[in-house]
PDB file of C-alpha atoms (C1' of nucleotides) in Angstrom:
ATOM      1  CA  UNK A   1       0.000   0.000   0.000  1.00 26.00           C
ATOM      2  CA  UNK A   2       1.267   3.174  -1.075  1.00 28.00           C
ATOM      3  CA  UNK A   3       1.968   5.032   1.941  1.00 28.00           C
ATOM      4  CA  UNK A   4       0.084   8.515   2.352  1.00 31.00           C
ATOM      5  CA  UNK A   5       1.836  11.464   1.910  1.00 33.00           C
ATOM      6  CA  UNK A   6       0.724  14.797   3.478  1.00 33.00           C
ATOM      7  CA  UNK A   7       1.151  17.815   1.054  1.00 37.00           C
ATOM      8  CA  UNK A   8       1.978  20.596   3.684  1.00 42.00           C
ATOM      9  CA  UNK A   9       1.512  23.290   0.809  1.00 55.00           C
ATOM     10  CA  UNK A  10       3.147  25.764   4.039  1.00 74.00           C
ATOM     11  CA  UNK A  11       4.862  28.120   1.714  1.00 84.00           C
ATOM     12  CA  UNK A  12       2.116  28.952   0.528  1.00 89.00           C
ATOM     13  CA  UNK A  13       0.208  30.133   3.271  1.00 92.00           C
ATOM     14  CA  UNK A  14       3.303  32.472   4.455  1.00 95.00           C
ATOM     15  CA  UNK A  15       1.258  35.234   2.086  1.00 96.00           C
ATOM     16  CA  UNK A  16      -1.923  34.449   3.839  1.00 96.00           C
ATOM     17  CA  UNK A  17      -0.520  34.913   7.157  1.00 96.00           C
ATOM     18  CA  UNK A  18       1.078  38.334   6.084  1.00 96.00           C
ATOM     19  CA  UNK A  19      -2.133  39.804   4.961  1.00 97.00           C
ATOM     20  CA  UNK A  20      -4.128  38.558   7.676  1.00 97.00           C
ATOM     21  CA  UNK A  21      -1.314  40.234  10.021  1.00 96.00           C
ATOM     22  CA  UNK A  22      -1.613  43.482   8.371  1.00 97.00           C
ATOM     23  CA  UNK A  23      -5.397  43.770   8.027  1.00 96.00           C
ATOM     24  CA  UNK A  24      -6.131  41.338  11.619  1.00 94.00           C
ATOM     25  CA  UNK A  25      -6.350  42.163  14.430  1.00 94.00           C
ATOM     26  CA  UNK A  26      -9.200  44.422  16.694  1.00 95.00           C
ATOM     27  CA  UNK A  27      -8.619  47.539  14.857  1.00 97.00           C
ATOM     28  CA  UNK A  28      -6.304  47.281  11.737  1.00 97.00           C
ATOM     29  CA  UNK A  29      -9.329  47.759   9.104  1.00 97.00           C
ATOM     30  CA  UNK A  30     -11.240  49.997  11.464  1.00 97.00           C
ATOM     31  CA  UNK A  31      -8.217  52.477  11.336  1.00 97.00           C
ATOM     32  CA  UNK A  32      -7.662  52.564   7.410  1.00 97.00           C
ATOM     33  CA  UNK A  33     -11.251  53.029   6.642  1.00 96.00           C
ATOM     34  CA  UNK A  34     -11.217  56.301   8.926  1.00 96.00           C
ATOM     35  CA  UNK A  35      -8.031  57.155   7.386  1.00 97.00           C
ATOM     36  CA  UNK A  36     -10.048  56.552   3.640  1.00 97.00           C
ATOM     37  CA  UNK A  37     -12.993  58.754   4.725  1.00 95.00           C
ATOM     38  CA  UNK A  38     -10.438  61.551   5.276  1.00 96.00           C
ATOM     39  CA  UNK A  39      -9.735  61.803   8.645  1.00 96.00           C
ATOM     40  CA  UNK A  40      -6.301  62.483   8.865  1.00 96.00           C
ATOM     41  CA  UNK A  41      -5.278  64.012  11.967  1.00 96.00           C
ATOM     42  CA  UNK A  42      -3.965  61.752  15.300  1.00 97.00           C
ATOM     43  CA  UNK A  43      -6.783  62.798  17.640  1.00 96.00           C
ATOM     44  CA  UNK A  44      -9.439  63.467  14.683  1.00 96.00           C
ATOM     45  CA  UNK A  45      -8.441  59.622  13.792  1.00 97.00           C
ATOM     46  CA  UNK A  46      -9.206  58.835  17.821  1.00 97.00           C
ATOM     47  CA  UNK A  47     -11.722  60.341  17.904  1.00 95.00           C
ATOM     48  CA  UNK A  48     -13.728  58.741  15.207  1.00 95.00           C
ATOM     49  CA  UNK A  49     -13.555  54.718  16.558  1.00 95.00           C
ATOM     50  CA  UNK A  50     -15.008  54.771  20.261  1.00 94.00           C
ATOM     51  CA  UNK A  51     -12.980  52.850  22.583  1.00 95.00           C
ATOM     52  CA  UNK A  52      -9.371  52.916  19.940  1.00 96.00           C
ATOM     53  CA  UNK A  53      -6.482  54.145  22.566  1.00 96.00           C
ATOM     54  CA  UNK A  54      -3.529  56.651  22.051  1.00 96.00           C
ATOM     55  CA  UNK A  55      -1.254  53.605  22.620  1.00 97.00           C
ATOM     56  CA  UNK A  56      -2.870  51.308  19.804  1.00 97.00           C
ATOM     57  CA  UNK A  57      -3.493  54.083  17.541  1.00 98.00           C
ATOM     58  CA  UNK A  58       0.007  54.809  17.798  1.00 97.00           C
ATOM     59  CA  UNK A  59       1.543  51.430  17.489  1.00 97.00           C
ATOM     60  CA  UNK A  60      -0.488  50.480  14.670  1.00 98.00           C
ATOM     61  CA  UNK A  61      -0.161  53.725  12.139  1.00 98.00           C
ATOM     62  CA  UNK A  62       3.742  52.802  12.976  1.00 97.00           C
ATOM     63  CA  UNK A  63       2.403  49.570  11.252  1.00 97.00           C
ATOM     64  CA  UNK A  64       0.692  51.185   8.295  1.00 98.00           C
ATOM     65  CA  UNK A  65       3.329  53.224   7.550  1.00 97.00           C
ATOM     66  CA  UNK A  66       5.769  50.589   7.363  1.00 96.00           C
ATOM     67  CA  UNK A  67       3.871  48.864   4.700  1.00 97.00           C
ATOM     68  CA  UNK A  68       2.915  51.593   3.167  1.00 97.00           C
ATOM     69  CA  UNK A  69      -0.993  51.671   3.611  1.00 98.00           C
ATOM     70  CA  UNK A  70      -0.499  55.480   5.047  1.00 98.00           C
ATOM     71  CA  UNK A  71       2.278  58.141   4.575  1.00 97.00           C
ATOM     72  CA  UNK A  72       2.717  60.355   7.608  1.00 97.00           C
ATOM     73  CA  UNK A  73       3.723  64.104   7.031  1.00 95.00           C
ATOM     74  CA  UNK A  74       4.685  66.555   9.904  1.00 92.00           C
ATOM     75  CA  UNK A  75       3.462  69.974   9.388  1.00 87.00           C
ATOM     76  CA  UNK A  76       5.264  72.702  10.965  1.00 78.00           C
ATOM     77  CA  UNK A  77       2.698  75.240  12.000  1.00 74.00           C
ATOM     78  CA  UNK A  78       1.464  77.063  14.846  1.00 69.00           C
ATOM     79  CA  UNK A  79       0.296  74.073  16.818  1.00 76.00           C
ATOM     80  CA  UNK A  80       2.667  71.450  15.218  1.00 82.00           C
ATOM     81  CA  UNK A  81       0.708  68.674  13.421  1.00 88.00           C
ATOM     82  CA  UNK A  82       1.275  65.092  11.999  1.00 94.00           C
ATOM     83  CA  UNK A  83      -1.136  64.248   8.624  1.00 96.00           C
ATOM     84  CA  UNK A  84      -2.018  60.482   7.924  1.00 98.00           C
ATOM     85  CA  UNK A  85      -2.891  59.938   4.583  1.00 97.00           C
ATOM     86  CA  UNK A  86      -3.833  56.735   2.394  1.00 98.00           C
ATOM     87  CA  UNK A  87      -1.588  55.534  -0.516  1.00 98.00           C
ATOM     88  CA  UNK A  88      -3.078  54.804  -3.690  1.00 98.00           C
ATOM     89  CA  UNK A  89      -1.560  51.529  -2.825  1.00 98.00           C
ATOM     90  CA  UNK A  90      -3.414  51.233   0.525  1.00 98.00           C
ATOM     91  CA  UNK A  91      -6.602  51.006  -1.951  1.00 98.00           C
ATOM     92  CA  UNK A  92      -5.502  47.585  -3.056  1.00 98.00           C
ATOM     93  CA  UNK A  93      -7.061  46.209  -0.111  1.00 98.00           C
ATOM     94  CA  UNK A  94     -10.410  47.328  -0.422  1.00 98.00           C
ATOM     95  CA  UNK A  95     -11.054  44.539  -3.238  1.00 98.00           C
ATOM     96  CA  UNK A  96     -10.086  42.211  -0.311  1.00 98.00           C
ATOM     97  CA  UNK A  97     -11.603  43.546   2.103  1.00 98.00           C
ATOM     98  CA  UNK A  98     -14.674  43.629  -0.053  1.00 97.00           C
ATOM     99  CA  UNK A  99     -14.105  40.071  -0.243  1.00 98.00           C
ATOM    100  CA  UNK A 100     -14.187  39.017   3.447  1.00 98.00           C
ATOM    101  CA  UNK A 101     -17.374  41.162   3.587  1.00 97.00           C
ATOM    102  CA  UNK A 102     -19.434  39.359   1.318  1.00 97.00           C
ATOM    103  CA  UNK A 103     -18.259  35.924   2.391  1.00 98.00           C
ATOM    104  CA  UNK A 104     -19.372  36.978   6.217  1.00 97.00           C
ATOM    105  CA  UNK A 105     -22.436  38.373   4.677  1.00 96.00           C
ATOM    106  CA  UNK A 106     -23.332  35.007   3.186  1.00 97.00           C
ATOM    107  CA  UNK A 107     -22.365  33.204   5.698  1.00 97.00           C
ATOM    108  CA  UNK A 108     -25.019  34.767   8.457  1.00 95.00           C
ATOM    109  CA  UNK A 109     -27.508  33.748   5.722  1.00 96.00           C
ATOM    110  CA  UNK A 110     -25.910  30.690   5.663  1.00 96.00           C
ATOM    111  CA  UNK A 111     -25.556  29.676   9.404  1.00 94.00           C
ATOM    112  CA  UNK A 112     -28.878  31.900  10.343  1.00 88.00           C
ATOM    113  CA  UNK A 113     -30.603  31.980   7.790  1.00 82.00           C
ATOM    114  CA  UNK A 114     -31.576  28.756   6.067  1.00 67.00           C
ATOM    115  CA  UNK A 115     -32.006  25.690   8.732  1.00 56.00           C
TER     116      UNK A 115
ATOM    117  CA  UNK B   1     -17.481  75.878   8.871  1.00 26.00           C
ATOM    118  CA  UNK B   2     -19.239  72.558   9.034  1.00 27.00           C
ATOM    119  CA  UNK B   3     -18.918  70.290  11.299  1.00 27.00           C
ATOM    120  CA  UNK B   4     -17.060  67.492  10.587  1.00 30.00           C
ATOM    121  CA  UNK B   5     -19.074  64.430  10.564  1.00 33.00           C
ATOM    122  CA  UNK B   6     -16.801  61.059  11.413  1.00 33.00           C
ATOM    123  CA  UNK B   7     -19.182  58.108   9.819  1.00 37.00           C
ATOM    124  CA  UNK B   8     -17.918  55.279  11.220  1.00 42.00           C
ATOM    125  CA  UNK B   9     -19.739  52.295   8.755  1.00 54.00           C
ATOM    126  CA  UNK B  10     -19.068  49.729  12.057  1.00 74.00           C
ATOM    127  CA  UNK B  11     -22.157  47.506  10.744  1.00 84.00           C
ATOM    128  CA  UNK B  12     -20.679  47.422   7.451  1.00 89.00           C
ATOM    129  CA  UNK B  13     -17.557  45.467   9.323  1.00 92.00           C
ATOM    130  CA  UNK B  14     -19.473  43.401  11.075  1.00 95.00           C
ATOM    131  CA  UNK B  15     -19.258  40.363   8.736  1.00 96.00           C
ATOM    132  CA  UNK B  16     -15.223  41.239   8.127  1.00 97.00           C
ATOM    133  CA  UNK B  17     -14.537  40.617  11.342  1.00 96.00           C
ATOM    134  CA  UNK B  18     -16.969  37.449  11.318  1.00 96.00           C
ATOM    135  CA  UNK B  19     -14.568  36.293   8.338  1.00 97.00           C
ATOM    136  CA  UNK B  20     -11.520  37.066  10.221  1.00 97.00           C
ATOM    137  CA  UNK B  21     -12.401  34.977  13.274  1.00 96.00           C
ATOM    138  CA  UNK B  22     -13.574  32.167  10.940  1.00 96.00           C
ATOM    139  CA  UNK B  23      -9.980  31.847   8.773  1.00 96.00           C
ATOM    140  CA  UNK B  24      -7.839  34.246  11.385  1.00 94.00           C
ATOM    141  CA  UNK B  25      -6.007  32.435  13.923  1.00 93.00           C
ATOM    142  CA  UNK B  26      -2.859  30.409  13.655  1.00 95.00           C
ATOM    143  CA  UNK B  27      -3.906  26.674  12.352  1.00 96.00           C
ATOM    144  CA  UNK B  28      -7.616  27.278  11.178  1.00 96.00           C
ATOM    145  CA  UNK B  29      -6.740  27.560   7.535  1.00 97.00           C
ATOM    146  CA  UNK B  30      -4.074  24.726   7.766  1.00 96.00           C
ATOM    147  CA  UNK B  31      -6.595  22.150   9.087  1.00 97.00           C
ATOM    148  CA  UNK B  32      -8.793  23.305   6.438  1.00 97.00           C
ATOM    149  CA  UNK B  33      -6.418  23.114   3.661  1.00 96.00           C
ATOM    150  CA  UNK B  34      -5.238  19.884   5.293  1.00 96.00           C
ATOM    151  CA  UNK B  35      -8.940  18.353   5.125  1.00 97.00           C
ATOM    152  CA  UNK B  36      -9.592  20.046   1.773  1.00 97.00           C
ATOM    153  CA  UNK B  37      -6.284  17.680   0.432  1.00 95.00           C
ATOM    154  CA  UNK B  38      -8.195  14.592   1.871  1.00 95.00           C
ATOM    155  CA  UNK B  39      -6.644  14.111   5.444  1.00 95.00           C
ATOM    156  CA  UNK B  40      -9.721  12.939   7.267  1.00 95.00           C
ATOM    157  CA  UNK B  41      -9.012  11.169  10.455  1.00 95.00           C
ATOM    158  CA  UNK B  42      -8.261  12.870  13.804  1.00 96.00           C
ATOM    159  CA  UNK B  43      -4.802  11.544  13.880  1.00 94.00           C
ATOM    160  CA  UNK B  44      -3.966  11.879  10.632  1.00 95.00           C
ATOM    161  CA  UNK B  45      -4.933  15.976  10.419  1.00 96.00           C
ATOM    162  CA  UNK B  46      -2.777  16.327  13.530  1.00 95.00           C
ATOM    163  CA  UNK B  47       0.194  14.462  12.332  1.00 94.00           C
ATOM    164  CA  UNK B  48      -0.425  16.279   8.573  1.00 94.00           C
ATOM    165  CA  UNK B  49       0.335  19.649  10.588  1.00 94.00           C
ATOM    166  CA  UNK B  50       3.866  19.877  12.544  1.00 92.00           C
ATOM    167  CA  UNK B  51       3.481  21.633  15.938  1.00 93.00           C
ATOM    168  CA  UNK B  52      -0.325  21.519  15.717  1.00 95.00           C
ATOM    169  CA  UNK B  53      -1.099  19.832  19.443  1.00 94.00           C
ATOM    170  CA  UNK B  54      -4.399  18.085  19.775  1.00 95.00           C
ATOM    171  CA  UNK B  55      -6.068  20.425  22.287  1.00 95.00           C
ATOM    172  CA  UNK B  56      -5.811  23.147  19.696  1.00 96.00           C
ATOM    173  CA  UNK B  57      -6.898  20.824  16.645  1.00 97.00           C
ATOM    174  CA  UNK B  58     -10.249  19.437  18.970  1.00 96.00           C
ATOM    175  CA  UNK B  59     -11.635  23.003  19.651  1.00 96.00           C
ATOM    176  CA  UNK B  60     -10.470  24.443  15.909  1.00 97.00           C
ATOM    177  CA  UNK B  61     -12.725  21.285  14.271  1.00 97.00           C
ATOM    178  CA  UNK B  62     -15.684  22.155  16.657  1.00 96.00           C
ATOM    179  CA  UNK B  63     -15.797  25.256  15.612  1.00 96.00           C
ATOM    180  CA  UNK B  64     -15.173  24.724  12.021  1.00 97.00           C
ATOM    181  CA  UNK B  65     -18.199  22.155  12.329  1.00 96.00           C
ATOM    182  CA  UNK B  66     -19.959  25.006  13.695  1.00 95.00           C
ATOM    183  CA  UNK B  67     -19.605  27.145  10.689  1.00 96.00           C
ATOM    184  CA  UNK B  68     -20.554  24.622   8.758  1.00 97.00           C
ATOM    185  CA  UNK B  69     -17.109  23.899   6.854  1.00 97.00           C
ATOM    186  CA  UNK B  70     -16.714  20.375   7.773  1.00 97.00           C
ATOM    187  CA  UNK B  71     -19.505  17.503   9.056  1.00 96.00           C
ATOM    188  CA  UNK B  72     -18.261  14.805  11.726  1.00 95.00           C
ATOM    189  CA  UNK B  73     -19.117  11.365  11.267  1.00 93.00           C
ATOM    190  CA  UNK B  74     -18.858   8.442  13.864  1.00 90.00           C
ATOM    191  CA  UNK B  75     -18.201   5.088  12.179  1.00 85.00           C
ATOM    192  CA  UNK B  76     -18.630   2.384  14.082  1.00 77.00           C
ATOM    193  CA  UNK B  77     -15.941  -0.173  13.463  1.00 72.00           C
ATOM    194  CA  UNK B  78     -13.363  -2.084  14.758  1.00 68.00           C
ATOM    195  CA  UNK B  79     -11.762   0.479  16.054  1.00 74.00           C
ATOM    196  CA  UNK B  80     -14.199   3.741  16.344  1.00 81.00           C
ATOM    197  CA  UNK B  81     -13.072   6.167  13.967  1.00 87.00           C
ATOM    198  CA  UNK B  82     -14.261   9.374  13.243  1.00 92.00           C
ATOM    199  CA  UNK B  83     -14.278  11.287  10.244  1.00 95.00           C
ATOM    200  CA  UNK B  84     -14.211  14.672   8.952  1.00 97.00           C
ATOM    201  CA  UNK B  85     -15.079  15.477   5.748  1.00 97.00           C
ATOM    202  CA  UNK B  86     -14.979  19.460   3.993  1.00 98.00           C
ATOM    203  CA  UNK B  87     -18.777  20.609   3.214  1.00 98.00           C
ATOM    204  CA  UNK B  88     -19.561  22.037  -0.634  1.00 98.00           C
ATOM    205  CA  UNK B  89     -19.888  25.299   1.612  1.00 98.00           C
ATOM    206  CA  UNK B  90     -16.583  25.575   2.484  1.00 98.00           C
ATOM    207  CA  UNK B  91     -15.177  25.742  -0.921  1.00 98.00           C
ATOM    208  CA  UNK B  92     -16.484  29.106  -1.182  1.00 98.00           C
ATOM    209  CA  UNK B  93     -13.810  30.106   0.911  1.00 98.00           C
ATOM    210  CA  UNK B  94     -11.500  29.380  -1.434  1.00 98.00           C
ATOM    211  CA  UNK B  95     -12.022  32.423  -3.385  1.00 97.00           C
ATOM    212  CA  UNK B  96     -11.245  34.585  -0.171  1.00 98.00           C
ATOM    213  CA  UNK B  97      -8.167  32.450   0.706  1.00 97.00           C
ATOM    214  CA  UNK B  98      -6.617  33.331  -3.070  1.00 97.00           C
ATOM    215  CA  UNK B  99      -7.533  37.174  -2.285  1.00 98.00           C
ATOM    216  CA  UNK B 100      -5.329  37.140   0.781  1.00 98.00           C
ATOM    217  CA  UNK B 101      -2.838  35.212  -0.934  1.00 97.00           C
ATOM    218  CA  UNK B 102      -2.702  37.312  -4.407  1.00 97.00           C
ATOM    219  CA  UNK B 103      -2.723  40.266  -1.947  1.00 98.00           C
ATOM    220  CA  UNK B 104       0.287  39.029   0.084  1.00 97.00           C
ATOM    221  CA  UNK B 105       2.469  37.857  -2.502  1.00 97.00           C
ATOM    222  CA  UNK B 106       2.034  41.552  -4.377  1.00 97.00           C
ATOM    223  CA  UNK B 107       2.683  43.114  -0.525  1.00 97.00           C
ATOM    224  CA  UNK B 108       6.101  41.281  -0.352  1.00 96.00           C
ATOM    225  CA  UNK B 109       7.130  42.860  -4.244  1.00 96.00           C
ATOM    226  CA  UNK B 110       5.503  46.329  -3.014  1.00 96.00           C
ATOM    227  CA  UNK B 111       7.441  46.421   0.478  1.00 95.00           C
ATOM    228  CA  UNK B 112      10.612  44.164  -0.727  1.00 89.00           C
ATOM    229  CA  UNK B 113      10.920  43.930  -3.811  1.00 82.00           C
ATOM    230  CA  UNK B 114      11.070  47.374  -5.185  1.00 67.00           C
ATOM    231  CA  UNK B 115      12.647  50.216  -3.194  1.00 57.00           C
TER     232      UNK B 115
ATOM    233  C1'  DT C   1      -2.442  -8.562  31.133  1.00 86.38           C
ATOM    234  C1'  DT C   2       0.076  -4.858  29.335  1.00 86.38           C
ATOM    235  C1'  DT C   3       0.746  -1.930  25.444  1.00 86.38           C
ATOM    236  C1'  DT C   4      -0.868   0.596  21.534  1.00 86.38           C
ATOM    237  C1'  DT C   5      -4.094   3.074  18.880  1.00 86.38           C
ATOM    238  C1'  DT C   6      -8.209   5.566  18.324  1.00 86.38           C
ATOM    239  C1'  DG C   7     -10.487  10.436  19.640  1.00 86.38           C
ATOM    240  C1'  DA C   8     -10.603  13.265  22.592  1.00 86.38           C
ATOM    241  C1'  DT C   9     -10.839  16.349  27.626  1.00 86.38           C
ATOM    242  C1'  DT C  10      -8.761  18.647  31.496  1.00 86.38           C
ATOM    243  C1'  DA C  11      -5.655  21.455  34.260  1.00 86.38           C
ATOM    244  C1'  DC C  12      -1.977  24.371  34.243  1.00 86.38           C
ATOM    245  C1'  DC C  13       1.306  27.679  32.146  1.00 86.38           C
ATOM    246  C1'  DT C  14       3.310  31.128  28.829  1.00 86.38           C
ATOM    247  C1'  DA C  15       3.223  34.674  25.396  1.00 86.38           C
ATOM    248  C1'  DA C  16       0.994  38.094  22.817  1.00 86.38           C
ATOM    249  C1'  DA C  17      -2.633  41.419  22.216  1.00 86.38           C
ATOM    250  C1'  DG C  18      -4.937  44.915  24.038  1.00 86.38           C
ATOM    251  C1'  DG C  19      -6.584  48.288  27.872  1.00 86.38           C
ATOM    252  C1'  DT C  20      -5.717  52.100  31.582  1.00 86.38           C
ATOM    253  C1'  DA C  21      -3.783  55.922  32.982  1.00 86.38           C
ATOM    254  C1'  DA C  22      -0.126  58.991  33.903  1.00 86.38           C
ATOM    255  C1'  DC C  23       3.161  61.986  31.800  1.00 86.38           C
ATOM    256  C1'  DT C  24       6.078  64.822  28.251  1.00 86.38           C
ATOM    257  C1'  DG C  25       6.730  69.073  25.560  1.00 86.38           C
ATOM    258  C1'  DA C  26       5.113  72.512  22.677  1.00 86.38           C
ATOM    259  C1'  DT C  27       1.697  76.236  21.883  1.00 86.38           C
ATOM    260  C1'  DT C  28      -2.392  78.864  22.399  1.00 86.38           C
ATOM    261  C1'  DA C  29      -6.245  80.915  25.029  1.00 86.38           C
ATOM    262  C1'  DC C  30      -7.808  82.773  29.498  1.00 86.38           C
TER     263       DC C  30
ATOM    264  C1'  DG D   1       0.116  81.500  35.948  1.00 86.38           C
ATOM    265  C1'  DT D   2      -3.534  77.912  34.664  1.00 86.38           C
ATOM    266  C1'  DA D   3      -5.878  75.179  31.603  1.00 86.38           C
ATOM    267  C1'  DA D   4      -6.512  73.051  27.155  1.00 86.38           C
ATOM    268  C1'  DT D   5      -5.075  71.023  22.728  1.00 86.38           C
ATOM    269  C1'  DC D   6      -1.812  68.926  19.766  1.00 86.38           C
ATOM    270  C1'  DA D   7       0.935  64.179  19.142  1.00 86.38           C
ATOM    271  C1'  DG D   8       2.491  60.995  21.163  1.00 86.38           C
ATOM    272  C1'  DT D   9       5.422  57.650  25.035  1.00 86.38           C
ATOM    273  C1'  DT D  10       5.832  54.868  29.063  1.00 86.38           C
ATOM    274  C1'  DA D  11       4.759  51.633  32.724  1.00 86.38           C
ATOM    275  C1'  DC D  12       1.716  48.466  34.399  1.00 86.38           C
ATOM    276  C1'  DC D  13      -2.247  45.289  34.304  1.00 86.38           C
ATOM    277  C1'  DT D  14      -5.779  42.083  32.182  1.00 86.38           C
ATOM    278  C1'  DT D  15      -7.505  39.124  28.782  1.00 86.38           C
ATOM    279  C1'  DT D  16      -7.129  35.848  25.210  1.00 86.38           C
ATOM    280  C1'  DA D  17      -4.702  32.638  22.278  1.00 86.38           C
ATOM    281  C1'  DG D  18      -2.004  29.011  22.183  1.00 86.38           C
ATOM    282  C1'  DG D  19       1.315  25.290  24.199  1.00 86.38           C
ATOM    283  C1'  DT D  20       2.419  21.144  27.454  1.00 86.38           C
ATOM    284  C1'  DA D  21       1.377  17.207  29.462  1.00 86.38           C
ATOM    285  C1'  DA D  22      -1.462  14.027  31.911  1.00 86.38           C
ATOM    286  C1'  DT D  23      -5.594  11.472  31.712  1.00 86.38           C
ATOM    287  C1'  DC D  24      -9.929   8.937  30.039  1.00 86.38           C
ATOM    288  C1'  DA D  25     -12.483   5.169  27.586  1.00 86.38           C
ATOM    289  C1'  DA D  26     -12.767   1.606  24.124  1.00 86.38           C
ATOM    290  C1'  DA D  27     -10.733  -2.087  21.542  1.00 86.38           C
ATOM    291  C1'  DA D  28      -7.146  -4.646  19.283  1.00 86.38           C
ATOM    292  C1'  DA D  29      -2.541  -6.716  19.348  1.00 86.38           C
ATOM    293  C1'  DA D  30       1.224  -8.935  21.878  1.00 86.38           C
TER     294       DA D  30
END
DNA sequence: TTTTTTGATTACCTAAAGGTAACTGATTAC
DNA sequence: GTAATCAGTTACCTTTAGGTAATCAAAAAA
């Protein structure tokens, strides 16, 4: 008897996991879509997801910026301000994110929905 | 000067995040890869996955059963086995799993690749 | 009868993610 | 001088995810 192999196929999941570490997490996507809808200072970011915290919101436009979802400009003016804005490259995800959206949206129909 | 408005769209992410906690996690898409390439005993899933303990694989395959990805069957033999088989359902993740993928492999050229 | 294999469950522990709150330094308004 | 706003940083604590190892029950093999 031939003896079964198991295809790990791991290599190719190393993508998977990067993208799922990038838009993961509790408030990854949150974030970018405030950052799409133009929202572009620190506290005006804060502001607009209840319950985000300086300390995440920091650590996690750090993130962004290192992979190039947002590009982070310091302003030198009267009170000295810091601009977030989206890449044209951050808008690559939205097709994904689009994605994961409808498959969740079928799948309450799917779980709830039909017995 | 108007009022700046900060919509927020949280329902809209609703079933994202559903998504996420459905293929997120460390092992859930290797056990369903794994059972997707025919791997359909207990035993052999866990030993198809290196590092994957069986505490971990147990709770991950109730709640993939759950969610409808896989059915459990009891077959009374010699030897009680049980089985695990993918559901037509979960193919449609497929589709999201390449998104992620095609995303990630493009992130690595974007943030690598070129300066 | 002891060991092995099957499919798990349980208790305990570690590591990572996230939350809370205080504090810095600069500037502007009171 | 005092308070408030900007953009964060730091230290500490809690919660969750995941890892380790022992154990259970059934049955077959030695």
């Amino acid at each position: 008897m031939k003896k079964k192999e198991h295809k790990e196929c791991l290599s190719a999941l190393v993508p998977v996991r990067d993208t799922l570490d990038i838009i993961g997490g509790k408030w990854k996507i949150l974030i970018l879509i405030s950052i799409w809808e133009g929202n572009k200072h620190f506290r005006e970011i804060e502001r607009s997801i209840p319950k985000l915290s300086t300390k995440v919101l920091s650590k996690e436009l750090k993130e962004m910026e290192e992979n190039k979802l947002i590009v982070r400009t310091i302003i030198n003016g009267f009170p000295v301000r810091t601009e977030y804005t989206p890449t044209e490259y951050s808008k690559t995800l939205q097709k994904v994110i689009k994605e994961l959206q409808g498959w969740g949206i079928n799948h309450r129909k799917e779980i709830f929905g039909k017995g």
